[in-house]
PDB file of C-alpha atoms in Angstrom:
ATOM      1  CA  UNK D   1     -50.804   9.269  26.197  1.00 81.00           C
ATOM      2  CA  UNK D   2     -50.027   7.717  23.230  1.00 85.00           C
ATOM      3  CA  UNK D   3     -47.809   4.085  23.111  1.00 92.00           C
ATOM      4  CA  UNK D   4     -47.305   1.912  20.258  1.00 94.00           C
ATOM      5  CA  UNK D   5     -45.048   0.837  17.541  1.00 97.00           C
ATOM      6  CA  UNK D   6     -45.201   0.068  14.573  1.00 97.00           C
ATOM      7  CA  UNK D   7     -44.110  -2.601  12.042  1.00 98.00           C
ATOM      8  CA  UNK D   8     -43.385  -2.668   8.669  1.00 97.00           C
ATOM      9  CA  UNK D   9     -44.958  -6.457   7.877  1.00 97.00           C
ATOM     10  CA  UNK D  10     -45.809  -9.090   4.601  1.00 96.00           C
ATOM     11  CA  UNK D  11     -49.834  -8.786   4.205  1.00 96.00           C
ATOM     12  CA  UNK D  12     -50.328 -11.668   1.022  1.00 95.00           C
ATOM     13  CA  UNK D  13     -51.014 -14.530   3.210  1.00 93.00           C
ATOM     14  CA  UNK D  14     -53.966 -11.859   4.893  1.00 94.00           C
ATOM     15  CA  UNK D  15     -57.088 -11.243   3.335  1.00 95.00           C
ATOM     16  CA  UNK D  16     -57.499  -7.617   4.294  1.00 95.00           C
ATOM     17  CA  UNK D  17     -61.854  -7.784   2.786  1.00 94.00           C
ATOM     18  CA  UNK D  18     -62.182  -9.649   5.634  1.00 96.00           C
ATOM     19  CA  UNK D  19     -61.659  -6.208   8.916  1.00 97.00           C
ATOM     20  CA  UNK D  20     -63.764  -3.796   9.019  1.00 97.00           C
ATOM     21  CA  UNK D  21     -61.458   0.036   6.967  1.00 97.00           C
ATOM     22  CA  UNK D  22     -61.369   3.697   7.932  1.00 98.00           C
ATOM     23  CA  UNK D  23     -60.419   5.922   5.533  1.00 98.00           C
ATOM     24  CA  UNK D  24     -58.281   8.242   6.856  1.00 98.00           C
ATOM     25  CA  UNK D  25     -56.564  11.655   5.173  1.00 98.00           C
ATOM     26  CA  UNK D  26     -54.379  13.473   7.295  1.00 98.00           C
ATOM     27  CA  UNK D  27     -51.311  16.162   6.985  1.00 98.00           C
ATOM     28  CA  UNK D  28     -48.884  18.917   9.029  1.00 98.00           C
ATOM     29  CA  UNK D  29     -49.315  21.642  10.365  1.00 98.00           C
ATOM     30  CA  UNK D  30     -45.867  21.294  11.980  1.00 97.00           C
ATOM     31  CA  UNK D  31     -44.229  18.129  12.778  1.00 94.00           C
ATOM     32  CA  UNK D  32     -42.253  19.584  16.001  1.00 93.00           C
ATOM     33  CA  UNK D  33     -43.953  19.170  17.670  1.00 94.00           C
ATOM     34  CA  UNK D  34     -46.585  17.443  15.045  1.00 95.00           C
ATOM     35  CA  UNK D  35     -49.331  19.575  14.509  1.00 97.00           C
ATOM     36  CA  UNK D  36     -51.859  17.231  12.575  1.00 98.00           C
ATOM     37  CA  UNK D  37     -55.360  17.514  11.060  1.00 98.00           C
ATOM     38  CA  UNK D  38     -56.721  14.738  10.048  1.00 98.00           C
ATOM     39  CA  UNK D  39     -59.550  13.005   8.359  1.00 98.00           C
ATOM     40  CA  UNK D  40     -61.810   9.750   9.708  1.00 98.00           C
ATOM     41  CA  UNK D  41     -64.390   8.860   6.996  1.00 97.00           C
ATOM     42  CA  UNK D  42     -66.028  11.880   8.376  1.00 97.00           C
ATOM     43  CA  UNK D  43     -65.388  12.768  11.195  1.00 98.00           C
ATOM     44  CA  UNK D  44     -62.118  15.817  11.469  1.00 98.00           C
ATOM     45  CA  UNK D  45     -59.246  16.374  14.163  1.00 97.00           C
ATOM     46  CA  UNK D  46     -56.445  18.228  15.469  1.00 98.00           C
ATOM     47  CA  UNK D  47     -54.020  16.291  16.530  1.00 97.00           C
ATOM     48  CA  UNK D  48     -51.013  16.908  18.975  1.00 96.00           C
ATOM     49  CA  UNK D  49     -48.367  15.475  19.909  1.00 93.00           C
ATOM     50  CA  UNK D  50     -45.796  16.066  22.494  1.00 86.00           C
ATOM     51  CA  UNK D  51     -42.289  14.467  21.776  1.00 77.00           C
ATOM     52  CA  UNK D  52     -41.089  11.347  21.924  1.00 70.00           C
ATOM     53  CA  UNK D  53     -40.652   7.224  19.784  1.00 68.00           C
ATOM     54  CA  UNK D  54     -43.329   5.082  21.074  1.00 71.00           C
ATOM     55  CA  UNK D  55     -44.830   6.997  24.570  1.00 75.00           C
ATOM     56  CA  UNK D  56     -45.941  10.632  23.899  1.00 79.00           C
ATOM     57  CA  UNK D  57     -48.767  12.998  24.601  1.00 87.00           C
ATOM     58  CA  UNK D  58     -51.528  12.899  22.459  1.00 91.00           C
ATOM     59  CA  UNK D  59     -54.547  15.316  22.956  1.00 94.00           C
ATOM     60  CA  UNK D  60     -57.248  14.907  19.520  1.00 95.00           C
ATOM     61  CA  UNK D  61     -59.556  17.512  18.744  1.00 95.00           C
ATOM     62  CA  UNK D  62     -63.032  17.773  17.191  1.00 96.00           C
ATOM     63  CA  UNK D  63     -63.030  20.174  13.884  1.00 96.00           C
ATOM     64  CA  UNK D  64     -65.442  21.172  11.074  1.00 96.00           C
ATOM     65  CA  UNK D  65     -65.467  20.143   7.690  1.00 98.00           C
ATOM     66  CA  UNK D  66     -65.024  23.463   6.175  1.00 97.00           C
ATOM     67  CA  UNK D  67     -61.842  24.136   9.491  1.00 97.00           C
ATOM     68  CA  UNK D  68     -60.672  21.108   8.149  1.00 98.00           C
ATOM     69  CA  UNK D  69     -60.328  22.177   4.164  1.00 98.00           C
ATOM     70  CA  UNK D  70     -59.152  25.280   5.566  1.00 98.00           C
ATOM     71  CA  UNK D  71     -56.358  23.348   7.387  1.00 98.00           C
ATOM     72  CA  UNK D  72     -55.520  21.383   4.756  1.00 98.00           C
ATOM     73  CA  UNK D  73     -53.725  24.280   2.921  1.00 98.00           C
ATOM     74  CA  UNK D  74     -51.828  24.963   4.842  1.00 98.00           C
ATOM     75  CA  UNK D  75     -50.020  21.883   5.676  1.00 98.00           C
ATOM     76  CA  UNK D  76     -45.999  21.904   4.728  1.00 96.00           C
ATOM     77  CA  UNK D  77     -45.420  18.742   2.026  1.00 96.00           C
ATOM     78  CA  UNK D  78     -48.039  16.361   0.599  1.00 97.00           C
ATOM     79  CA  UNK D  79     -51.248  14.780   1.903  1.00 97.00           C
ATOM     80  CA  UNK D  80     -51.637  11.234   3.620  1.00 98.00           C
ATOM     81  CA  UNK D  81     -54.054   8.816   2.165  1.00 98.00           C
ATOM     82  CA  UNK D  82     -54.084   5.350   3.885  1.00 98.00           C
ATOM     83  CA  UNK D  83     -56.632   2.958   4.513  1.00 98.00           C
ATOM     84  CA  UNK D  84     -56.293   1.643   7.474  1.00 98.00           C
ATOM     85  CA  UNK D  85     -57.578  -1.714   8.524  1.00 98.00           C
ATOM     86  CA  UNK D  86     -58.428  -2.826  12.337  1.00 98.00           C
ATOM     87  CA  UNK D  87     -57.423  -6.542  12.196  1.00 98.00           C
ATOM     88  CA  UNK D  88     -57.645  -8.098  15.975  1.00 97.00           C
ATOM     89  CA  UNK D  89     -55.333 -10.214  17.549  1.00 97.00           C
ATOM     90  CA  UNK D  90     -55.237 -11.527  21.003  1.00 94.00           C
ATOM     91  CA  UNK D  91     -55.763  -8.973  23.207  1.00 93.00           C
ATOM     92  CA  UNK D  92     -54.602  -6.166  20.644  1.00 96.00           C
ATOM     93  CA  UNK D  93     -55.661  -4.064  17.087  1.00 97.00           C
ATOM     94  CA  UNK D  94     -53.809  -4.064  14.625  1.00 98.00           C
ATOM     95  CA  UNK D  95     -53.804  -0.968  12.742  1.00 98.00           C
ATOM     96  CA  UNK D  96     -52.805  -2.081   9.157  1.00 98.00           C
ATOM     97  CA  UNK D  97     -52.206   1.187   7.027  1.00 98.00           C
ATOM     98  CA  UNK D  98     -52.590   0.443   3.326  1.00 98.00           C
ATOM     99  CA  UNK D  99     -50.834   3.696   1.743  1.00 97.00           C
ATOM    100  CA  UNK D 100     -52.044   5.705  -1.199  1.00 97.00           C
ATOM    101  CA  UNK D 101     -50.227   7.873  -3.286  1.00 94.00           C
ATOM    102  CA  UNK D 102     -48.040   9.123  -3.105  1.00 94.00           C
ATOM    103  CA  UNK D 103     -46.978   6.377  -0.096  1.00 95.00           C
ATOM    104  CA  UNK D 104     -48.272   3.859  -2.087  1.00 95.00           C
ATOM    105  CA  UNK D 105     -46.406   0.369  -2.669  1.00 95.00           C
ATOM    106  CA  UNK D 106     -45.773   1.667   1.378  1.00 96.00           C
ATOM    107  CA  UNK D 107     -47.642  -0.778   4.097  1.00 97.00           C
ATOM    108  CA  UNK D 108     -47.406  -0.485   8.133  1.00 98.00           C
ATOM    109  CA  UNK D 109     -48.545  -1.717  10.972  1.00 98.00           C
ATOM    110  CA  UNK D 110     -49.331   0.015  13.987  1.00 97.00           C
ATOM    111  CA  UNK D 111     -50.811  -1.125  18.176  1.00 98.00           C
ATOM    112  CA  UNK D 112     -51.350   0.446  20.542  1.00 96.00           C
ATOM    113  CA  UNK D 113     -50.828  -0.238  23.976  1.00 96.00           C
ATOM    114  CA  UNK D 114     -52.135   0.491  27.799  1.00 93.00           C
ATOM    115  CA  UNK D 115     -48.798   0.929  29.155  1.00 94.00           C
ATOM    116  CA  UNK D 116     -45.652   0.770  28.609  1.00 93.00           C
ATOM    117  CA  UNK D 117     -44.963  -2.507  30.551  1.00 94.00           C
ATOM    118  CA  UNK D 118     -48.113  -3.930  27.997  1.00 94.00           C
ATOM    119  CA  UNK D 119     -46.129  -2.685  24.797  1.00 95.00           C
ATOM    120  CA  UNK D 120     -43.251  -4.256  26.173  1.00 95.00           C
ATOM    121  CA  UNK D 121     -44.455  -7.941  26.307  1.00 95.00           C
ATOM    122  CA  UNK D 122     -46.157  -7.124  22.684  1.00 96.00           C
ATOM    123  CA  UNK D 123     -45.125  -9.930  20.221  1.00 96.00           C
ATOM    124  CA  UNK D 124     -46.892  -9.537  16.838  1.00 96.00           C
ATOM    125  CA  UNK D 125     -47.650 -12.284  14.328  1.00 97.00           C
ATOM    126  CA  UNK D 126     -45.117 -14.092  11.904  1.00 96.00           C
ATOM    127  CA  UNK D 127     -45.601 -11.399   9.185  1.00 97.00           C
ATOM    128  CA  UNK D 128     -44.715  -8.826  11.276  1.00 98.00           C
ATOM    129  CA  UNK D 129     -41.226  -8.497   9.644  1.00 97.00           C
ATOM    130  CA  UNK D 130     -39.119  -5.696  11.316  1.00 97.00           C
ATOM    131  CA  UNK D 131     -40.192  -3.074  13.579  1.00 97.00           C
ATOM    132  CA  UNK D 132     -39.711   0.040  12.643  1.00 97.00           C
ATOM    133  CA  UNK D 133     -41.116   2.393  15.901  1.00 95.00           C
ATOM    134  CA  UNK D 134     -36.979   3.960  16.222  1.00 93.00           C
ATOM    135  CA  UNK D 135     -37.386   4.851  12.716  1.00 95.00           C
ATOM    136  CA  UNK D 136     -38.251   8.699  11.731  1.00 91.00           C
ATOM    137  CA  UNK D 137     -38.161   7.831   8.099  1.00 93.00           C
ATOM    138  CA  UNK D 138     -41.433   6.656   9.483  1.00 94.00           C
ATOM    139  CA  UNK D 139     -43.036   8.541  10.663  1.00 92.00           C
ATOM    140  CA  UNK D 140     -46.237  10.045   9.244  1.00 94.00           C
ATOM    141  CA  UNK D 141     -45.052  13.148   9.733  1.00 93.00           C
ATOM    142  CA  UNK D 142     -41.608  12.933   7.564  1.00 94.00           C
ATOM    143  CA  UNK D 143     -42.979  11.058   5.154  1.00 95.00           C
ATOM    144  CA  UNK D 144     -45.417  14.410   4.737  1.00 95.00           C
ATOM    145  CA  UNK D 145     -42.439  16.142   4.656  1.00 93.00           C
ATOM    146  CA  UNK D 146     -40.649  14.098   1.489  1.00 91.00           C
ATOM    147  CA  UNK D 147     -43.132  13.472  -0.361  1.00 90.00           C
ATOM    148  CA  UNK D 148     -41.376  10.139   0.452  1.00 86.00           C
ATOM    149  CA  UNK D 149     -39.928   6.210   2.511  1.00 83.00           C
TER     150      UNK D 149
ATOM    151  CA  UNK Y   1     -63.217  25.181  31.225  1.00 80.00           C
ATOM    152  CA  UNK Y   2     -62.479  28.601  29.906  1.00 85.00           C
ATOM    153  CA  UNK Y   3     -64.722  31.161  31.864  1.00 92.00           C
ATOM    154  CA  UNK Y   4     -64.830  34.557  31.148  1.00 94.00           C
ATOM    155  CA  UNK Y   5     -65.592  37.481  30.935  1.00 97.00           C
ATOM    156  CA  UNK Y   6     -64.407  41.165  28.829  1.00 97.00           C
ATOM    157  CA  UNK Y   7     -65.357  44.213  29.431  1.00 98.00           C
ATOM    158  CA  UNK Y   8     -64.208  47.746  27.884  1.00 97.00           C
ATOM    159  CA  UNK Y   9     -62.841  50.400  29.903  1.00 97.00           C
ATOM    160  CA  UNK Y  10     -61.636  54.050  30.792  1.00 96.00           C
ATOM    161  CA  UNK Y  11     -58.046  53.696  32.462  1.00 96.00           C
ATOM    162  CA  UNK Y  12     -57.267  57.041  32.511  1.00 95.00           C
ATOM    163  CA  UNK Y  13     -57.203  56.554  36.126  1.00 93.00           C
ATOM    164  CA  UNK Y  14     -55.039  53.757  36.170  1.00 94.00           C
ATOM    165  CA  UNK Y  15     -51.330  54.428  36.452  1.00 95.00           C
ATOM    166  CA  UNK Y  16     -50.661  50.563  34.391  1.00 95.00           C
ATOM    167  CA  UNK Y  17     -46.733  50.972  35.285  1.00 94.00           C
ATOM    168  CA  UNK Y  18     -47.953  49.416  38.725  1.00 96.00           C
ATOM    169  CA  UNK Y  19     -48.742  46.107  37.367  1.00 97.00           C
ATOM    170  CA  UNK Y  20     -46.853  43.588  35.695  1.00 97.00           C
ATOM    171  CA  UNK Y  21     -47.143  43.463  32.114  1.00 97.00           C
ATOM    172  CA  UNK Y  22     -46.648  40.516  29.457  1.00 98.00           C
ATOM    173  CA  UNK Y  23     -46.326  40.865  26.097  1.00 98.00           C
ATOM    174  CA  UNK Y  24     -49.035  38.732  23.698  1.00 98.00           C
ATOM    175  CA  UNK Y  25     -48.746  37.648  19.966  1.00 98.00           C
ATOM    176  CA  UNK Y  26     -51.162  36.141  18.615  1.00 98.00           C
ATOM    177  CA  UNK Y  27     -52.263  34.190  15.103  1.00 98.00           C
ATOM    178  CA  UNK Y  28     -55.231  32.371  13.979  1.00 98.00           C
ATOM    179  CA  UNK Y  29     -55.052  29.706  12.190  1.00 98.00           C
ATOM    180  CA  UNK Y  30     -58.774  29.136  11.880  1.00 97.00           C
ATOM    181  CA  UNK Y  31     -61.356  31.292  13.665  1.00 94.00           C
ATOM    182  CA  UNK Y  32     -65.062  27.690  14.566  1.00 93.00           C
ATOM    183  CA  UNK Y  33     -63.260  26.205  16.098  1.00 94.00           C
ATOM    184  CA  UNK Y  34     -60.274  29.044  17.519  1.00 95.00           C
ATOM    185  CA  UNK Y  35     -57.002  27.832  16.779  1.00 97.00           C
ATOM    186  CA  UNK Y  36     -54.880  30.006  17.971  1.00 98.00           C
ATOM    187  CA  UNK Y  37     -50.781  30.351  18.109  1.00 98.00           C
ATOM    188  CA  UNK Y  38     -49.040  32.820  20.576  1.00 98.00           C
ATOM    189  CA  UNK Y  39     -46.659  33.627  22.628  1.00 98.00           C
ATOM    190  CA  UNK Y  40     -46.300  35.332  25.850  1.00 98.00           C
ATOM    191  CA  UNK Y  41     -43.116  36.765  26.068  1.00 97.00           C
ATOM    192  CA  UNK Y  42     -40.382  34.133  25.534  1.00 97.00           C
ATOM    193  CA  UNK Y  43     -42.765  31.639  25.471  1.00 98.00           C
ATOM    194  CA  UNK Y  44     -45.394  29.975  22.733  1.00 98.00           C
ATOM    195  CA  UNK Y  45     -48.414  28.247  22.328  1.00 97.00           C
ATOM    196  CA  UNK Y  46     -50.816  26.376  20.437  1.00 98.00           C
ATOM    197  CA  UNK Y  47     -54.012  26.897  21.927  1.00 97.00           C
ATOM    198  CA  UNK Y  48     -56.913  25.266  20.641  1.00 96.00           C
ATOM    199  CA  UNK Y  49     -61.084  26.775  21.780  1.00 93.00           C
ATOM    200  CA  UNK Y  50     -63.885  24.554  21.720  1.00 86.00           C
ATOM    201  CA  UNK Y  51     -67.536  26.212  21.303  1.00 77.00           C
ATOM    202  CA  UNK Y  52     -69.172  29.256  23.152  1.00 70.00           C
ATOM    203  CA  UNK Y  53     -69.167  32.311  24.742  1.00 68.00           C
ATOM    204  CA  UNK Y  54     -68.604  33.373  28.223  1.00 72.00           C
ATOM    205  CA  UNK Y  55     -67.463  28.933  29.639  1.00 76.00           C
ATOM    206  CA  UNK Y  56     -66.283  27.161  26.634  1.00 79.00           C
ATOM    207  CA  UNK Y  57     -63.633  24.079  26.108  1.00 87.00           C
ATOM    208  CA  UNK Y  58     -60.138  25.260  25.954  1.00 91.00           C
ATOM    209  CA  UNK Y  59     -56.344  23.393  25.656  1.00 94.00           C
ATOM    210  CA  UNK Y  60     -52.855  25.837  25.279  1.00 95.00           C
ATOM    211  CA  UNK Y  61     -50.410  23.048  23.943  1.00 96.00           C
ATOM    212  CA  UNK Y  62     -46.020  23.528  24.263  1.00 96.00           C
ATOM    213  CA  UNK Y  63     -44.155  25.006  21.658  1.00 96.00           C
ATOM    214  CA  UNK Y  64     -41.133  25.564  20.286  1.00 96.00           C
ATOM    215  CA  UNK Y  65     -40.054  28.773  18.848  1.00 98.00           C
ATOM    216  CA  UNK Y  66     -39.308  28.012  16.001  1.00 97.00           C
ATOM    217  CA  UNK Y  67     -42.508  25.948  15.564  1.00 97.00           C
ATOM    218  CA  UNK Y  68     -44.191  29.284  16.398  1.00 98.00           C
ATOM    219  CA  UNK Y  69     -42.504  31.376  13.681  1.00 98.00           C
ATOM    220  CA  UNK Y  70     -43.212  29.055  10.869  1.00 98.00           C
ATOM    221  CA  UNK Y  71     -46.806  28.063  12.174  1.00 98.00           C
ATOM    222  CA  UNK Y  72     -47.881  32.242  12.486  1.00 98.00           C
ATOM    223  CA  UNK Y  73     -46.681  32.385   8.680  1.00 98.00           C
ATOM    224  CA  UNK Y  74     -49.888  30.332   8.197  1.00 98.00           C
ATOM    225  CA  UNK Y  75     -52.398  32.627   9.861  1.00 98.00           C
ATOM    226  CA  UNK Y  76     -55.763  34.600   8.980  1.00 96.00           C
ATOM    227  CA  UNK Y  77     -55.707  37.619   8.748  1.00 96.00           C
ATOM    228  CA  UNK Y  78     -53.629  40.293  10.944  1.00 97.00           C
ATOM    229  CA  UNK Y  79     -50.906  39.228  13.408  1.00 97.00           C
ATOM    230  CA  UNK Y  80     -52.314  40.485  16.997  1.00 98.00           C
ATOM    231  CA  UNK Y  81     -49.890  42.433  19.770  1.00 98.00           C
ATOM    232  CA  UNK Y  82     -50.891  43.714  23.182  1.00 98.00           C
ATOM    233  CA  UNK Y  83     -49.549  44.407  26.582  1.00 98.00           C
ATOM    234  CA  UNK Y  84     -52.199  42.601  29.394  1.00 98.00           C
ATOM    235  CA  UNK Y  85     -51.600  44.164  32.621  1.00 98.00           C
ATOM    236  CA  UNK Y  86     -51.699  42.010  35.621  1.00 98.00           C
ATOM    237  CA  UNK Y  87     -54.306  44.271  38.545  1.00 98.00           C
ATOM    238  CA  UNK Y  88     -55.254  42.604  41.148  1.00 97.00           C
ATOM    239  CA  UNK Y  89     -58.574  42.988  42.063  1.00 96.00           C
ATOM    240  CA  UNK Y  90     -61.234  41.646  45.239  1.00 94.00           C
ATOM    241  CA  UNK Y  91     -60.346  37.670  44.423  1.00 93.00           C
ATOM    242  CA  UNK Y  92     -59.353  37.625  40.807  1.00 96.00           C
ATOM    243  CA  UNK Y  93     -57.348  39.391  38.104  1.00 97.00           C
ATOM    244  CA  UNK Y  94     -57.872  41.551  35.856  1.00 98.00           C
ATOM    245  CA  UNK Y  95     -56.040  40.795  31.770  1.00 98.00           C
ATOM    246  CA  UNK Y  96     -56.213  44.805  31.318  1.00 98.00           C
ATOM    247  CA  UNK Y  97     -54.755  44.847  27.599  1.00 98.00           C
ATOM    248  CA  UNK Y  98     -53.814  47.447  25.715  1.00 98.00           C
ATOM    249  CA  UNK Y  99     -53.345  46.651  21.921  1.00 97.00           C
ATOM    250  CA  UNK Y 100     -50.600  47.711  19.759  1.00 97.00           C
ATOM    251  CA  UNK Y 101     -51.071  48.438  16.080  1.00 94.00           C
ATOM    252  CA  UNK Y 102     -53.195  47.732  13.936  1.00 94.00           C
ATOM    253  CA  UNK Y 103     -55.853  47.544  16.392  1.00 95.00           C
ATOM    254  CA  UNK Y 104     -54.609  50.515  18.639  1.00 95.00           C
ATOM    255  CA  UNK Y 105     -56.523  52.496  20.600  1.00 95.00           C
ATOM    256  CA  UNK Y 106     -58.375  49.279  21.322  1.00 96.00           C
ATOM    257  CA  UNK Y 107     -57.997  48.763  26.023  1.00 97.00           C
ATOM    258  CA  UNK Y 108     -60.420  45.866  27.196  1.00 98.00           C
ATOM    259  CA  UNK Y 109     -60.472  43.692  30.499  1.00 98.00           C
ATOM    260  CA  UNK Y 110     -61.045  40.036  30.581  1.00 97.00           C
ATOM    261  CA  UNK Y 111     -61.373  38.461  33.767  1.00 98.00           C
ATOM    262  CA  UNK Y 112     -61.418  34.766  34.343  1.00 96.00           C
ATOM    263  CA  UNK Y 113     -63.434  32.797  36.468  1.00 96.00           C
ATOM    264  CA  UNK Y 114     -63.326  29.205  38.486  1.00 93.00           C
ATOM    265  CA  UNK Y 115     -67.002  28.842  38.255  1.00 94.00           C
ATOM    266  CA  UNK Y 116     -69.855  30.364  35.712  1.00 93.00           C
ATOM    267  CA  UNK Y 117     -71.850  30.822  39.869  1.00 94.00           C
ATOM    268  CA  UNK Y 118     -68.238  33.077  40.421  1.00 94.00           C
ATOM    269  CA  UNK Y 119     -68.179  34.375  37.138  1.00 95.00           C
ATOM    270  CA  UNK Y 120     -72.391  35.853  37.572  1.00 95.00           C
ATOM    271  CA  UNK Y 121     -71.542  36.785  41.123  1.00 95.00           C
ATOM    272  CA  UNK Y 122     -68.575  39.427  39.225  1.00 96.00           C
ATOM    273  CA  UNK Y 123     -68.972  42.954  39.755  1.00 96.00           C
ATOM    274  CA  UNK Y 124     -66.567  44.921  38.320  1.00 96.00           C
ATOM    275  CA  UNK Y 125     -64.920  48.225  39.896  1.00 97.00           C
ATOM    276  CA  UNK Y 126     -66.362  51.322  38.594  1.00 96.00           C
ATOM    277  CA  UNK Y 127     -63.788  51.744  35.396  1.00 97.00           C
ATOM    278  CA  UNK Y 128     -65.160  49.156  33.690  1.00 98.00           C
ATOM    279  CA  UNK Y 129     -67.761  50.925  31.252  1.00 97.00           C
ATOM    280  CA  UNK Y 130     -69.658  48.373  29.699  1.00 97.00           C
ATOM    281  CA  UNK Y 131     -69.544  44.465  28.989  1.00 97.00           C
ATOM    282  CA  UNK Y 132     -69.089  43.427  25.612  1.00 97.00           C
ATOM    283  CA  UNK Y 133     -68.627  39.192  26.233  1.00 95.00           C
ATOM    284  CA  UNK Y 134     -71.249  38.438  24.075  1.00 93.00           C
ATOM    285  CA  UNK Y 135     -69.974  40.682  21.306  1.00 95.00           C
ATOM    286  CA  UNK Y 136     -68.361  38.388  18.824  1.00 91.00           C
ATOM    287  CA  UNK Y 137     -67.490  41.817  17.117  1.00 93.00           C
ATOM    288  CA  UNK Y 138     -64.489  41.950  20.254  1.00 95.00           C
ATOM    289  CA  UNK Y 139     -63.493  38.443  20.098  1.00 92.00           C
ATOM    290  CA  UNK Y 140     -59.719  38.607  19.811  1.00 94.00           C
ATOM    291  CA  UNK Y 141     -60.772  35.715  16.788  1.00 93.00           C
ATOM    292  CA  UNK Y 142     -62.265  37.919  14.553  1.00 94.00           C
ATOM    293  CA  UNK Y 143     -61.042  41.018  14.815  1.00 95.00           C
ATOM    294  CA  UNK Y 144     -56.954  39.064  13.951  1.00 96.00           C
ATOM    295  CA  UNK Y 145     -60.010  39.070  10.423  1.00 93.00           C
ATOM    296  CA  UNK Y 146     -60.585  41.949  10.179  1.00 91.00           C
ATOM    297  CA  UNK Y 147     -58.163  44.153  11.189  1.00 90.00           C
ATOM    298  CA  UNK Y 148     -60.641  46.561  12.641  1.00 86.00           C
ATOM    299  CA  UNK Y 149     -63.080  46.498  15.302  1.00 83.00           C
TER     300      UNK Y 149
END
């Protein structure tokens, strides 16, 4: 089960260079339910996500590079590319996604939680501007289909 | 974990009408690893299978009809259609697959097991002619890609 909240942010005061970074590339074979292929640095996955907004079932299954390359060609819409910066914050890790073209200059933060209670109790740093967990426009799947946000 | 053995069979002495039957339709988005979509009567699944011949990791994840129809169009090779007859045999169920075009007149039996030991100890009925568990030509994925067996 994946439990996460998403936020729009102002990173003007953040020095991103200080934090580890992962290069992500992903496309969507299907949106309802989500069937996604993702490259995370040099690892490749097929991801299935069940229904739900804040909490949903999720499976991450390994792919070879060849399988990934082949499946990526079958994806709908655009391929999402982003740099994910991992920023420790209290007991959590903020995943700060800086999107590249065609979704640049979008920047969004995600935080994952162990439980619904943990998620509900979370209070982000002051540079978190607006929560968009329930806003479907900010689902990566929908952004991939439309190519915009 | 899926543990199964496959056999070519002679069904001339079997009255298939006596046994329950499922209509299966399936296509392959990817073969290594297997990423398959399947319709089983009126249920729809995305299936991922890890590497391995007799025993391999398997996930069956639900799809809507719309998702299935969309993903089926992205599949490689041919769409496999078969009627699966469920035949009780001792403590097991023989899944007897009668393939329709383009793989007709192929008929193949599969038996699933709880453990490797159970699989190794299994002795099929006299109408099982030849085991093809290790023969990749009889993998449904390879038959879908080539359209023949």
